[in-house]
């Protein structure tokens, strides 16, 4: 079993839809939770960063962390065709010695069609 | 400013050959990470440098893989006696500090025939 599980999709939604992306994890020592966006033929870029449990909002994006359920989510409101990309969840914890040894999910491919 | 750069962008080699992949981090970034990303998967951690010190190499698959960062800037990932299973995208990331945001490069796609 992988430490981080993520449904690879693909997920296809119409423009303007609310998108929900999720990851589950098994290591209770994870404390830092991130969402990266990866466009085709590009490197991942950080989208959202959350420490421990709770919600964080940034424009159309909301990240949620539920440590009790070992479940994290990314919501995209009013989705746009430019949001079409692969979304990767990533996690780390202080167990790694103070640096961000990221453990990634497999990524979910999202397509937003006009 | 300039982001993380990697070279070559594509590398095709024959099984048994050695390859060297280069990463040029963002200027001033002290932390450097190497990841490997298989098709349809997320990046998988290989090794980590803090300045020139290789502090974690637990993700290197076997002793054919090595990495160095002799002057605390440019890093080289070397794969000796390449095998077909080494074919993947190799990504480098750098950050300004150990807990800071990692910025990824465009990657080197390695194909071993």
mmCIF file with all atom_site columns, N, CA and C in Angstrom, chain A residues 7-80:
data_model
loop_
_atom_site.group_PDB
_atom_site.id
_atom_site.type_symbol
_atom_site.label_atom_id
_atom_site.label_alt_id
_atom_site.label_comp_id
_atom_site.label_asym_id
_atom_site.label_entity_id
_atom_site.label_seq_id
_atom_site.pdbx_PDB_ins_code
_atom_site.Cartn_x
_atom_site.Cartn_y
_atom_site.Cartn_z
_atom_site.occupancy
_atom_site.B_iso_or_equiv
_atom_site.pdbx_formal_charge
_atom_site.auth_seq_id
_atom_site.auth_comp_id
_atom_site.auth_asym_id
_atom_site.auth_atom_id
_atom_site.pdbx_PDB_model_num
ATOM 1   N N  . UNK A 1 7  ? -6.662  9.297  -6.544  1.00 0.00 ? 7  UNK A N  1
ATOM 2   C CA . UNK A 1 7  ? -7.356  8.791  -7.729  1.00 0.00 ? 7  UNK A CA 1
ATOM 3   C C  . UNK A 1 7  ? -6.777  9.475  -8.966  1.00 0.00 ? 7  UNK A C  1
ATOM 4   N N  . UNK A 1 8  ? -6.256  8.713  -9.930  1.00 0.00 ? 8  UNK A N  1
ATOM 5   C CA . UNK A 1 8  ? -5.605  9.332  -11.092 1.00 0.00 ? 8  UNK A CA 1
ATOM 6   C C  . UNK A 1 8  ? -6.556  9.977  -12.092 1.00 0.00 ? 8  UNK A C  1
ATOM 7   N N  . UNK A 1 9  ? -7.864  9.723  -11.941 1.00 0.00 ? 9  UNK A N  1
ATOM 8   C CA . UNK A 1 9  ? -8.824  10.279 -12.885 1.00 0.00 ? 9  UNK A CA 1
ATOM 9   C C  . UNK A 1 9  ? -8.733  9.541  -14.210 1.00 0.00 ? 9  UNK A C  1
ATOM 10  N N  . UNK A 1 10 ? -8.970  10.166 -15.368 1.00 0.00 ? 10 UNK A N  1
ATOM 11  C CA . UNK A 1 10 ? -9.134  11.614 -15.498 1.00 0.00 ? 10 UNK A CA 1
ATOM 12  C C  . UNK A 1 10 ? -10.508 12.096 -15.055 1.00 0.00 ? 10 UNK A C  1
ATOM 13  N N  . UNK A 1 11 ? -10.547 13.378 -14.697 1.00 0.00 ? 11 UNK A N  1
ATOM 14  C CA . UNK A 1 11 ? -11.761 14.029 -14.270 1.00 0.00 ? 11 UNK A CA 1
ATOM 15  C C  . UNK A 1 11 ? -12.085 15.097 -15.313 1.00 0.00 ? 11 UNK A C  1
ATOM 16  N N  . UNK A 1 12 ? -13.279 15.025 -15.872 1.00 0.00 ? 12 UNK A N  1
ATOM 17  C CA . UNK A 1 12 ? -13.692 15.981 -16.902 1.00 0.00 ? 12 UNK A CA 1
ATOM 18  C C  . UNK A 1 12 ? -14.918 16.728 -16.416 1.00 0.00 ? 12 UNK A C  1
ATOM 19  N N  . UNK A 1 13 ? -14.845 18.061 -16.392 1.00 0.00 ? 13 UNK A N  1
ATOM 20  C CA . UNK A 1 13 ? -15.950 18.872 -15.886 1.00 0.00 ? 13 UNK A CA 1
ATOM 21  C C  . UNK A 1 13 ? -16.207 20.026 -16.842 1.00 0.00 ? 13 UNK A C  1
ATOM 22  N N  . UNK A 1 14 ? -17.418 20.563 -16.815 1.00 0.00 ? 14 UNK A N  1
ATOM 23  C CA . UNK A 1 14 ? -17.697 21.752 -17.641 1.00 0.00 ? 14 UNK A CA 1
ATOM 24  C C  . UNK A 1 14 ? -17.177 23.010 -16.952 1.00 0.00 ? 14 UNK A C  1
ATOM 25  N N  . UNK A 1 15 ? -16.872 24.010 -17.741 1.00 0.00 ? 15 UNK A N  1
ATOM 26  C CA . UNK A 1 15 ? -16.433 25.291 -17.207 1.00 0.00 ? 15 UNK A CA 1
ATOM 27  C C  . UNK A 1 15 ? -17.442 25.821 -16.200 1.00 0.00 ? 15 UNK A C  1
ATOM 28  N N  . UNK A 1 16 ? -16.931 26.333 -15.074 1.00 0.00 ? 16 UNK A N  1
ATOM 29  C CA . UNK A 1 16 ? -17.796 26.873 -14.043 1.00 0.00 ? 16 UNK A CA 1
ATOM 30  C C  . UNK A 1 16 ? -18.140 25.888 -12.943 1.00 0.00 ? 16 UNK A C  1
ATOM 31  N N  . UNK A 1 17 ? -17.830 24.622 -13.129 1.00 0.00 ? 17 UNK A N  1
ATOM 32  C CA . UNK A 1 17 ? -18.142 23.602 -12.129 1.00 0.00 ? 17 UNK A CA 1
ATOM 33  C C  . UNK A 1 17 ? -17.229 23.728 -10.912 1.00 0.00 ? 17 UNK A C  1
ATOM 34  N N  . UNK A 1 18 ? -17.699 23.158 -9.804  1.00 0.00 ? 18 UNK A N  1
ATOM 35  C CA . UNK A 1 18 ? -16.855 23.032 -8.609  1.00 0.00 ? 18 UNK A CA 1
ATOM 36  C C  . UNK A 1 18 ? -16.159 21.672 -8.696  1.00 0.00 ? 18 UNK A C  1
ATOM 37  N N  . UNK A 1 19 ? -14.852 21.702 -8.532  1.00 0.00 ? 19 UNK A N  1
ATOM 38  C CA . UNK A 1 19 ? -14.053 20.485 -8.629  1.00 0.00 ? 19 UNK A CA 1
ATOM 39  C C  . UNK A 1 19 ? -13.574 20.098 -7.239  1.00 0.00 ? 19 UNK A C  1
ATOM 40  N N  . UNK A 1 20 ? -13.638 18.824 -6.940  1.00 0.00 ? 20 UNK A N  1
ATOM 41  C CA . UNK A 1 20 ? -13.141 18.305 -5.671  1.00 0.00 ? 20 UNK A CA 1
ATOM 42  C C  . UNK A 1 20 ? -12.080 17.242 -5.949  1.00 0.00 ? 20 UNK A C  1
ATOM 43  N N  . UNK A 1 21 ? -10.893 17.474 -5.433  1.00 0.00 ? 21 UNK A N  1
ATOM 44  C CA . UNK A 1 21 ? -9.782  16.535 -5.590  1.00 0.00 ? 21 UNK A CA 1
ATOM 45  C C  . UNK A 1 21 ? -9.367  16.065 -4.205  1.00 0.00 ? 21 UNK A C  1
ATOM 46  N N  . UNK A 1 22 ? -9.012  14.779 -4.097  1.00 0.00 ? 22 UNK A N  1
ATOM 47  C CA . UNK A 1 22 ? -8.776  14.218 -2.767  1.00 0.00 ? 22 UNK A CA 1
ATOM 48  C C  . UNK A 1 22 ? -7.564  13.311 -2.719  1.00 0.00 ? 22 UNK A C  1
ATOM 49  N N  . UNK A 1 23 ? -7.005  13.210 -1.529  1.00 0.00 ? 23 UNK A N  1
ATOM 50  C CA . UNK A 1 23 ? -5.941  12.245 -1.259  1.00 0.00 ? 23 UNK A CA 1
ATOM 51  C C  . UNK A 1 23 ? -6.159  11.665 0.139   1.00 0.00 ? 23 UNK A C  1
ATOM 52  N N  . UNK A 1 24 ? -5.794  10.405 0.287   1.00 0.00 ? 24 UNK A N  1
ATOM 53  C CA . UNK A 1 24 ? -5.743  9.799  1.611   1.00 0.00 ? 24 UNK A CA 1
ATOM 54  C C  . UNK A 1 24 ? -4.308  9.382  1.886   1.00 0.00 ? 24 UNK A C  1
ATOM 55  N N  . UNK A 1 25 ? -3.972  9.273  3.156   1.00 0.00 ? 25 UNK A N  1
ATOM 56  C CA . UNK A 1 25 ? -2.608  8.900  3.511   1.00 0.00 ? 25 UNK A CA 1
ATOM 57  C C  . UNK A 1 25 ? -2.614  8.004  4.732   1.00 0.00 ? 25 UNK A C  1
ATOM 58  N N  . UNK A 1 26 ? -1.501  7.336  4.941   1.00 0.00 ? 26 UNK A N  1
ATOM 59  C CA . UNK A 1 26 ? -1.443  6.360  6.029   1.00 0.00 ? 26 UNK A CA 1
ATOM 60  C C  . UNK A 1 26 ? -0.503  6.773  7.169   1.00 0.00 ? 26 UNK A C  1
ATOM 61  N N  . UNK A 1 27 ? 0.433   7.668  6.893   1.00 0.00 ? 27 UNK A N  1
ATOM 62  C CA . UNK A 1 27 ? 1.437   8.040  7.901   1.00 0.00 ? 27 UNK A CA 1
ATOM 63  C C  . UNK A 1 27 ? 0.930   9.191  8.759   1.00 0.00 ? 27 UNK A C  1
ATOM 64  N N  . UNK A 1 28 ? 0.632   8.908  10.019  1.00 0.00 ? 28 UNK A N  1
ATOM 65  C CA . UNK A 1 28 ? 0.078   9.936  10.894  1.00 0.00 ? 28 UNK A CA 1
ATOM 66  C C  . UNK A 1 28 ? 1.104   11.013 11.253  1.00 0.00 ? 28 UNK A C  1
ATOM 67  N N  . UNK A 1 29 ? 2.367   10.810 10.894  1.00 0.00 ? 29 UNK A N  1
ATOM 68  C CA . UNK A 1 29 ? 3.407   11.800 11.199  1.00 0.00 ? 29 UNK A CA 1
ATOM 69  C C  . UNK A 1 29 ? 3.452   12.944 10.179  1.00 0.00 ? 29 UNK A C  1
ATOM 70  N N  . UNK A 1 30 ? 2.712   12.823 9.090   1.00 0.00 ? 30 UNK A N  1
ATOM 71  C CA . UNK A 1 30 ? 2.669   13.927 8.129   1.00 0.00 ? 30 UNK A CA 1
ATOM 72  C C  . UNK A 1 30 ? 2.052   15.155 8.796   1.00 0.00 ? 30 UNK A C  1
ATOM 73  N N  . UNK A 1 31 ? 2.705   16.308 8.601   1.00 0.00 ? 31 UNK A N  1
ATOM 74  C CA . UNK A 1 31 ? 2.211   17.550 9.182   1.00 0.00 ? 31 UNK A CA 1
ATOM 75  C C  . UNK A 1 31 ? 2.017   18.654 8.144   1.00 0.00 ? 31 UNK A C  1
ATOM 76  N N  . UNK A 1 32 ? 2.725   18.539 7.041   1.00 0.00 ? 32 UNK A N  1
ATOM 77  C CA . UNK A 1 32 ? 2.686   19.569 6.009   1.00 0.00 ? 32 UNK A CA 1
ATOM 78  C C  . UNK A 1 32 ? 2.018   18.984 4.771   1.00 0.00 ? 32 UNK A C  1
ATOM 79  N N  . UNK A 1 33 ? 1.054   19.701 4.266   1.00 0.00 ? 33 UNK A N  1
ATOM 80  C CA . UNK A 1 33 ? 0.241   19.183 3.166   1.00 0.00 ? 33 UNK A CA 1
ATOM 81  C C  . UNK A 1 33 ? 0.203   20.206 2.040   1.00 0.00 ? 33 UNK A C  1
ATOM 82  N N  . UNK A 1 34 ? 0.496   19.749 0.856   1.00 0.00 ? 34 UNK A N  1
ATOM 83  C CA . UNK A 1 34 ? 0.613   20.648 -0.280  1.00 0.00 ? 34 UNK A CA 1
ATOM 84  C C  . UNK A 1 34 ? -0.167  20.126 -1.481  1.00 0.00 ? 34 UNK A C  1
ATOM 85  N N  . UNK A 1 35 ? -0.566  21.030 -2.301  1.00 0.00 ? 35 UNK A N  1
ATOM 86  C CA . UNK A 1 35 ? -1.117  20.694 -3.618  1.00 0.00 ? 35 UNK A CA 1
ATOM 87  C C  . UNK A 1 35 ? -0.245  21.366 -4.673  1.00 0.00 ? 35 UNK A C  1
ATOM 88  N N  . UNK A 1 36 ? 0.196   20.561 -5.620  1.00 0.00 ? 36 UNK A N  1
ATOM 89  C CA . UNK A 1 36 ? 0.965   21.057 -6.746  1.00 0.00 ? 36 UNK A CA 1
ATOM 90  C C  . UNK A 1 36 ? 0.126   20.905 -8.010  1.00 0.00 ? 36 UNK A C  1
ATOM 91  N N  . UNK A 1 37 ? 0.318   21.844 -8.933  1.00 0.00 ? 37 UNK A N  1
ATOM 92  C CA . UNK A 1 37 ? -0.331  21.774 -10.232 1.00 0.00 ? 37 UNK A CA 1
ATOM 93  C C  . UNK A 1 37 ? 0.763   21.539 -11.270 1.00 0.00 ? 37 UNK A C  1
ATOM 94  N N  . UNK A 1 38 ? 0.499   20.617 -12.178 1.00 0.00 ? 38 UNK A N  1
ATOM 95  C CA . UNK A 1 38 ? 1.494   20.293 -13.203 1.00 0.00 ? 38 UNK A CA 1
ATOM 96  C C  . UNK A 1 38 ? 0.844   20.335 -14.574 1.00 0.00 ? 38 UNK A C  1
ATOM 97  N N  . UNK A 1 39 ? 1.243   21.326 -15.363 1.00 0.00 ? 39 UNK A N  1
ATOM 98  C CA . UNK A 1 39 ? 0.787   21.392 -16.743 1.00 0.00 ? 39 UNK A CA 1
ATOM 99  C C  . UNK A 1 39 ? 1.609   20.420 -17.579 1.00 0.00 ? 39 UNK A C  1
ATOM 100 N N  . UNK A 1 40 ? 1.036   20.049 -18.712 1.00 0.00 ? 40 UNK A N  1
ATOM 101 C CA . UNK A 1 40 ? 1.693   19.090 -19.584 1.00 0.00 ? 40 UNK A CA 1
ATOM 102 C C  . UNK A 1 40 ? 3.094   19.556 -19.957 1.00 0.00 ? 40 UNK A C  1
ATOM 103 N N  . UNK A 1 41 ? 4.062   18.667 -19.816 1.00 0.00 ? 41 UNK A N  1
ATOM 104 C CA . UNK A 1 41 ? 5.465   18.913 -20.174 1.00 0.00 ? 41 UNK A CA 1
ATOM 105 C C  . UNK A 1 41 ? 6.123   19.999 -19.328 1.00 0.00 ? 41 UNK A C  1
ATOM 106 N N  . UNK A 1 42 ? 5.567   20.245 -18.134 1.00 0.00 ? 42 UNK A N  1
ATOM 107 C CA . UNK A 1 42 ? 6.153   21.215 -17.214 1.00 0.00 ? 42 UNK A CA 1
ATOM 108 C C  . UNK A 1 42 ? 6.423   20.553 -15.864 1.00 0.00 ? 42 UNK A C  1
ATOM 109 N N  . UNK A 1 43 ? 7.216   21.233 -15.034 1.00 0.00 ? 43 UNK A N  1
ATOM 110 C CA . UNK A 1 43 ? 7.435   20.748 -13.681 1.00 0.00 ? 43 UNK A CA 1
ATOM 111 C C  . UNK A 1 43 ? 6.291   21.139 -12.760 1.00 0.00 ? 43 UNK A C  1
ATOM 112 N N  . UNK A 1 44 ? 6.115   20.425 -11.652 1.00 0.00 ? 44 UNK A N  1
ATOM 113 C CA . UNK A 1 44 ? 5.065   20.787 -10.691 1.00 0.00 ? 44 UNK A CA 1
ATOM 114 C C  . UNK A 1 44 ? 5.310   22.180 -10.108 1.00 0.00 ? 44 UNK A C  1
ATOM 115 N N  . UNK A 1 45 ? 4.226   22.920 -9.863  1.00 0.00 ? 45 UNK A N  1
ATOM 116 C CA . UNK A 1 45 ? 4.332   24.222 -9.212  1.00 0.00 ? 45 UNK A CA 1
ATOM 117 C C  . UNK A 1 45 ? 3.389   24.237 -8.005  1.00 0.00 ? 45 UNK A C  1
ATOM 118 N N  . UNK A 1 46 ? 3.870   24.817 -6.907  1.00 0.00 ? 46 UNK A N  1
ATOM 119 C CA . UNK A 1 46 ? 3.084   24.818 -5.680  1.00 0.00 ? 46 UNK A CA 1
ATOM 120 C C  . UNK A 1 46 ? 1.846   25.686 -5.825  1.00 0.00 ? 46 UNK A C  1
ATOM 121 N N  . UNK A 1 47 ? 0.713   25.105 -5.429  1.00 0.00 ? 47 UNK A N  1
ATOM 122 C CA . UNK A 1 47 ? -0.576  25.809 -5.511  1.00 0.00 ? 47 UNK A CA 1
ATOM 123 C C  . UNK A 1 47 ? -1.064  26.206 -4.121  1.00 0.00 ? 47 UNK A C  1
ATOM 124 N N  . UNK A 1 48 ? -1.044  25.257 -3.197  1.00 0.00 ? 48 UNK A N  1
ATOM 125 C CA . UNK A 1 48 ? -1.547  25.497 -1.851  1.00 0.00 ? 48 UNK A CA 1
ATOM 126 C C  . UNK A 1 48 ? -0.659  24.770 -0.846  1.00 0.00 ? 48 UNK A C  1
ATOM 127 N N  . UNK A 1 49 ? -0.536  25.367 0.333   1.00 0.00 ? 49 UNK A N  1
ATOM 128 C CA . UNK A 1 49 ? 0.296   24.792 1.402   1.00 0.00 ? 49 UNK A CA 1
ATOM 129 C C  . UNK A 1 49 ? -0.474  24.928 2.711   1.00 0.00 ? 49 UNK A C  1
ATOM 130 N N  . UNK A 1 50 ? -0.623  23.837 3.431   1.00 0.00 ? 50 UNK A N  1
ATOM 131 C CA . UNK A 1 50 ? -1.351  23.844 4.705   1.00 0.00 ? 50 UNK A CA 1
ATOM 132 C C  . UNK A 1 50 ? -0.538  23.106 5.755   1.00 0.00 ? 50 UNK A C  1
ATOM 133 N N  . UNK A 1 51 ? -0.485  23.688 6.933   1.00 0.00 ? 51 UNK A N  1
ATOM 134 C CA . UNK A 1 51 ? 0.185   23.017 8.049   1.00 0.00 ? 51 UNK A CA 1
ATOM 135 C C  . UNK A 1 51 ? -0.880  22.451 8.984   1.00 0.00 ? 51 UNK A C  1
ATOM 136 N N  . UNK A 1 52 ? -0.786  21.172 9.277   1.00 0.00 ? 52 UNK A N  1
ATOM 137 C CA . UNK A 1 52 ? -1.685  20.467 10.176  1.00 0.00 ? 52 UNK A CA 1
ATOM 138 C C  . UNK A 1 52 ? -3.116  20.540 9.667   1.00 0.00 ? 52 UNK A C  1
ATOM 139 N N  . UNK A 1 53 ? -4.093  20.457 10.553  1.00 0.00 ? 53 UNK A N  1
ATOM 140 C CA . UNK A 1 53 ? -5.491  20.383 10.126  1.00 0.00 ? 53 UNK A CA 1
ATOM 141 C C  . UNK A 1 53 ? -6.065  21.763 9.855   1.00 0.00 ? 53 UNK A C  1
ATOM 142 N N  . UNK A 1 54 ? -7.190  21.769 9.133   1.00 0.00 ? 54 UNK A N  1
ATOM 143 C CA . UNK A 1 54 ? -7.891  23.019 8.906   1.00 0.00 ? 54 UNK A CA 1
ATOM 144 C C  . UNK A 1 54 ? -8.065  23.328 7.444   1.00 0.00 ? 54 UNK A C  1
ATOM 145 N N  . UNK A 1 55 ? -8.585  24.512 7.195   1.00 0.00 ? 55 UNK A N  1
ATOM 146 C CA . UNK A 1 55 ? -8.867  24.978 5.839   1.00 0.00 ? 55 UNK A CA 1
ATOM 147 C C  . UNK A 1 55 ? -7.976  26.151 5.489   1.00 0.00 ? 55 UNK A C  1
ATOM 148 N N  . UNK A 1 56 ? -7.716  26.280 4.199   1.00 0.00 ? 56 UNK A N  1
ATOM 149 C CA . UNK A 1 56 ? -7.002  27.457 3.707   1.00 0.00 ? 56 UNK A CA 1
ATOM 150 C C  . UNK A 1 56 ? -7.598  27.842 2.371   1.00 0.00 ? 56 UNK A C  1
ATOM 151 N N  . UNK A 1 57 ? -7.873  29.102 2.200   1.00 0.00 ? 57 UNK A N  1
ATOM 152 C CA . UNK A 1 57 ? -8.506  29.575 0.975   1.00 0.00 ? 57 UNK A CA 1
ATOM 153 C C  . UNK A 1 57 ? -7.588  30.566 0.269   1.00 0.00 ? 57 UNK A C  1
ATOM 154 N N  . UNK A 1 58 ? -7.541  30.450 -1.065  1.00 0.00 ? 58 UNK A N  1
ATOM 155 C CA . UNK A 1 58 ? -6.762  31.382 -1.866  1.00 0.00 ? 58 UNK A CA 1
ATOM 156 C C  . UNK A 1 58 ? -7.486  31.563 -3.187  1.00 0.00 ? 58 UNK A C  1
ATOM 157 N N  . UNK A 1 59 ? -8.236  32.634 -3.277  1.00 0.00 ? 59 UNK A N  1
ATOM 158 C CA . UNK A 1 59 ? -8.997  32.880 -4.499  1.00 0.00 ? 59 UNK A CA 1
ATOM 159 C C  . UNK A 1 59 ? -10.030 31.805 -4.734  1.00 0.00 ? 59 UNK A C  1
ATOM 160 N N  . UNK A 1 60 ? -9.960  31.144 -5.868  1.00 0.00 ? 60 UNK A N  1
ATOM 161 C CA . UNK A 1 60 ? -10.928 30.102 -6.205  1.00 0.00 ? 60 UNK A CA 1
ATOM 162 C C  . UNK A 1 60 ? -10.558 28.744 -5.599  1.00 0.00 ? 60 UNK A C  1
ATOM 163 N N  . UNK A 1 61 ? -9.448  28.681 -4.911  1.00 0.00 ? 61 UNK A N  1
ATOM 164 C CA . UNK A 1 61 ? -8.942  27.410 -4.399  1.00 0.00 ? 61 UNK A CA 1
ATOM 165 C C  . UNK A 1 61 ? -9.087  27.337 -2.875  1.00 0.00 ? 61 UNK A C  1
ATOM 166 N N  . UNK A 1 62 ? -9.544  26.177 -2.392  1.00 0.00 ? 62 UNK A N  1
ATOM 167 C CA . UNK A 1 62 ? -9.634  25.916 -0.962  1.00 0.00 ? 62 UNK A CA 1
ATOM 168 C C  . UNK A 1 62 ? -9.019  24.560 -0.678  1.00 0.00 ? 62 UNK A C  1
ATOM 169 N N  . UNK A 1 63 ? -8.097  24.534 0.268   1.00 0.00 ? 63 UNK A N  1
ATOM 170 C CA . UNK A 1 63 ? -7.481  23.278 0.690   1.00 0.00 ? 63 UNK A CA 1
ATOM 171 C C  . UNK A 1 63 ? -7.998  22.922 2.077   1.00 0.00 ? 63 UNK A C  1
ATOM 172 N N  . UNK A 1 64 ? -8.326  21.653 2.256   1.00 0.00 ? 64 UNK A N  1
ATOM 173 C CA . UNK A 1 64 ? -8.803  21.164 3.551   1.00 0.00 ? 64 UNK A CA 1
ATOM 174 C C  . UNK A 1 64 ? -7.959  19.987 3.986   1.00 0.00 ? 64 UNK A C  1
ATOM 175 N N  . UNK A 1 65 ? -7.677  19.937 5.280   1.00 0.00 ? 65 UNK A N  1
ATOM 176 C CA . UNK A 1 65 ? -6.931  18.822 5.850   1.00 0.00 ? 65 UNK A CA 1
ATOM 177 C C  . UNK A 1 65 ? -7.710  18.275 7.035   1.00 0.00 ? 65 UNK A C  1
ATOM 178 N N  . UNK A 1 66 ? -7.977  16.992 7.031   1.00 0.00 ? 66 UNK A N  1
ATOM 179 C CA . UNK A 1 66 ? -8.616  16.312 8.152   1.00 0.00 ? 66 UNK A CA 1
ATOM 180 C C  . UNK A 1 66 ? -7.655  15.232 8.622   1.00 0.00 ? 66 UNK A C  1
ATOM 181 N N  . UNK A 1 67 ? -6.851  15.566 9.644   1.00 0.00 ? 67 UNK A N  1
ATOM 182 C CA . UNK A 1 67 ? -5.845  14.621 10.096  1.00 0.00 ? 67 UNK A CA 1
ATOM 183 C C  . UNK A 1 67 ? -6.466  13.418 10.782  1.00 0.00 ? 67 UNK A C  1
ATOM 184 N N  . UNK A 1 68 ? -7.620  13.602 11.403  1.00 0.00 ? 68 UNK A N  1
ATOM 185 C CA . UNK A 1 68 ? -8.251  12.475 12.092  1.00 0.00 ? 68 UNK A CA 1
ATOM 186 C C  . UNK A 1 68 ? -8.662  11.391 11.106  1.00 0.00 ? 68 UNK A C  1
ATOM 187 N N  . UNK A 1 69 ? -9.019  11.801 9.892   1.00 0.00 ? 69 UNK A N  1
ATOM 188 C CA . UNK A 1 69 ? -9.414  10.845 8.862   1.00 0.00 ? 69 UNK A CA 1
ATOM 189 C C  . UNK A 1 69 ? -8.283  10.561 7.891   1.00 0.00 ? 69 UNK A C  1
ATOM 190 N N  . UNK A 1 70 ? -7.167  11.261 8.032   1.00 0.00 ? 70 UNK A N  1
ATOM 191 C CA . UNK A 1 70 ? -6.027  11.150 7.116   1.00 0.00 ? 70 UNK A CA 1
ATOM 192 C C  . UNK A 1 70 ? -6.495  11.388 5.679   1.00 0.00 ? 70 UNK A C  1
ATOM 193 N N  . UNK A 1 71 ? -7.109  12.550 5.492   1.00 0.00 ? 71 UNK A N  1
ATOM 194 C CA . UNK A 1 71 ? -7.788  12.855 4.228   1.00 0.00 ? 71 UNK A CA 1
ATOM 195 C C  . UNK A 1 71 ? -7.583  14.335 3.939   1.00 0.00 ? 71 UNK A C  1
ATOM 196 N N  . UNK A 1 72 ? -7.139  14.640 2.720   1.00 0.00 ? 72 UNK A N  1
ATOM 197 C CA . UNK A 1 72 ? -7.010  16.035 2.340   1.00 0.00 ? 72 UNK A CA 1
ATOM 198 C C  . UNK A 1 72 ? -7.752  16.277 1.034   1.00 0.00 ? 72 UNK A C  1
ATOM 199 N N  . UNK A 1 73 ? -8.206  17.512 0.861   1.00 0.00 ? 73 UNK A N  1
ATOM 200 C CA . UNK A 1 73 ? -9.000  17.860 -0.312  1.00 0.00 ? 73 UNK A CA 1
ATOM 201 C C  . UNK A 1 73 ? -8.554  19.200 -0.874  1.00 0.00 ? 73 UNK A C  1
ATOM 202 N N  . UNK A 1 74 ? -8.763  19.354 -2.168  1.00 0.00 ? 74 UNK A N  1
ATOM 203 C CA . UNK A 1 74 ? -8.594  20.631 -2.853  1.00 0.00 ? 74 UNK A CA 1
ATOM 204 C C  . UNK A 1 74 ? -9.876  20.900 -3.618  1.00 0.00 ? 74 UNK A C  1
ATOM 205 N N  . UNK A 1 75 ? -10.484 22.057 -3.362  1.00 0.00 ? 75 UNK A N  1
ATOM 206 C CA . UNK A 1 75 ? -11.684 22.455 -4.083  1.00 0.00 ? 75 UNK A CA 1
ATOM 207 C C  . UNK A 1 75 ? -11.338 23.615 -5.012  1.00 0.00 ? 75 UNK A C  1
ATOM 208 N N  . UNK A 1 76 ? -11.845 23.529 -6.216  1.00 0.00 ? 76 UNK A N  1
ATOM 209 C CA . UNK A 1 76 ? -11.677 24.605 -7.186  1.00 0.00 ? 76 UNK A CA 1
ATOM 210 C C  . UNK A 1 76 ? -13.067 25.108 -7.551  1.00 0.00 ? 76 UNK A C  1
ATOM 211 N N  . UNK A 1 77 ? -13.320 26.372 -7.246  1.00 0.00 ? 77 UNK A N  1
ATOM 212 C CA . UNK A 1 77 ? -14.622 26.962 -7.600  1.00 0.00 ? 77 UNK A CA 1
ATOM 213 C C  . UNK A 1 77 ? -14.529 27.621 -8.966  1.00 0.00 ? 77 UNK A C  1
ATOM 214 N N  . UNK A 1 78 ? -15.687 27.699 -9.637  1.00 0.00 ? 78 UNK A N  1
ATOM 215 C CA . UNK A 1 78 ? -15.758 28.385 -10.937 1.00 0.00 ? 78 UNK A CA 1
ATOM 216 C C  . UNK A 1 78 ? -14.581 27.948 -11.834 1.00 0.00 ? 78 UNK A C  1
ATOM 217 N N  . UNK A 1 79 ? -14.481 26.651 -12.039 1.00 0.00 ? 79 UNK A N  1
ATOM 218 C CA . UNK A 1 79 ? -13.339 26.117 -12.777 1.00 0.00 ? 79 UNK A CA 1
ATOM 219 C C  . UNK A 1 79 ? -13.270 26.693 -14.192 1.00 0.00 ? 79 UNK A C  1
ATOM 220 N N  . UNK A 1 80 ? -12.036 26.876 -14.644 1.00 0.00 ? 80 UNK A N  1
ATOM 221 C CA . UNK A 1 80 ? -11.746 27.470 -15.948 1.00 0.00 ? 80 UNK A CA 1
ATOM 222 C C  . UNK A 1 80 ? -10.960 26.474 -16.809 1.00 0.00 ? 80 UNK A C  1
#
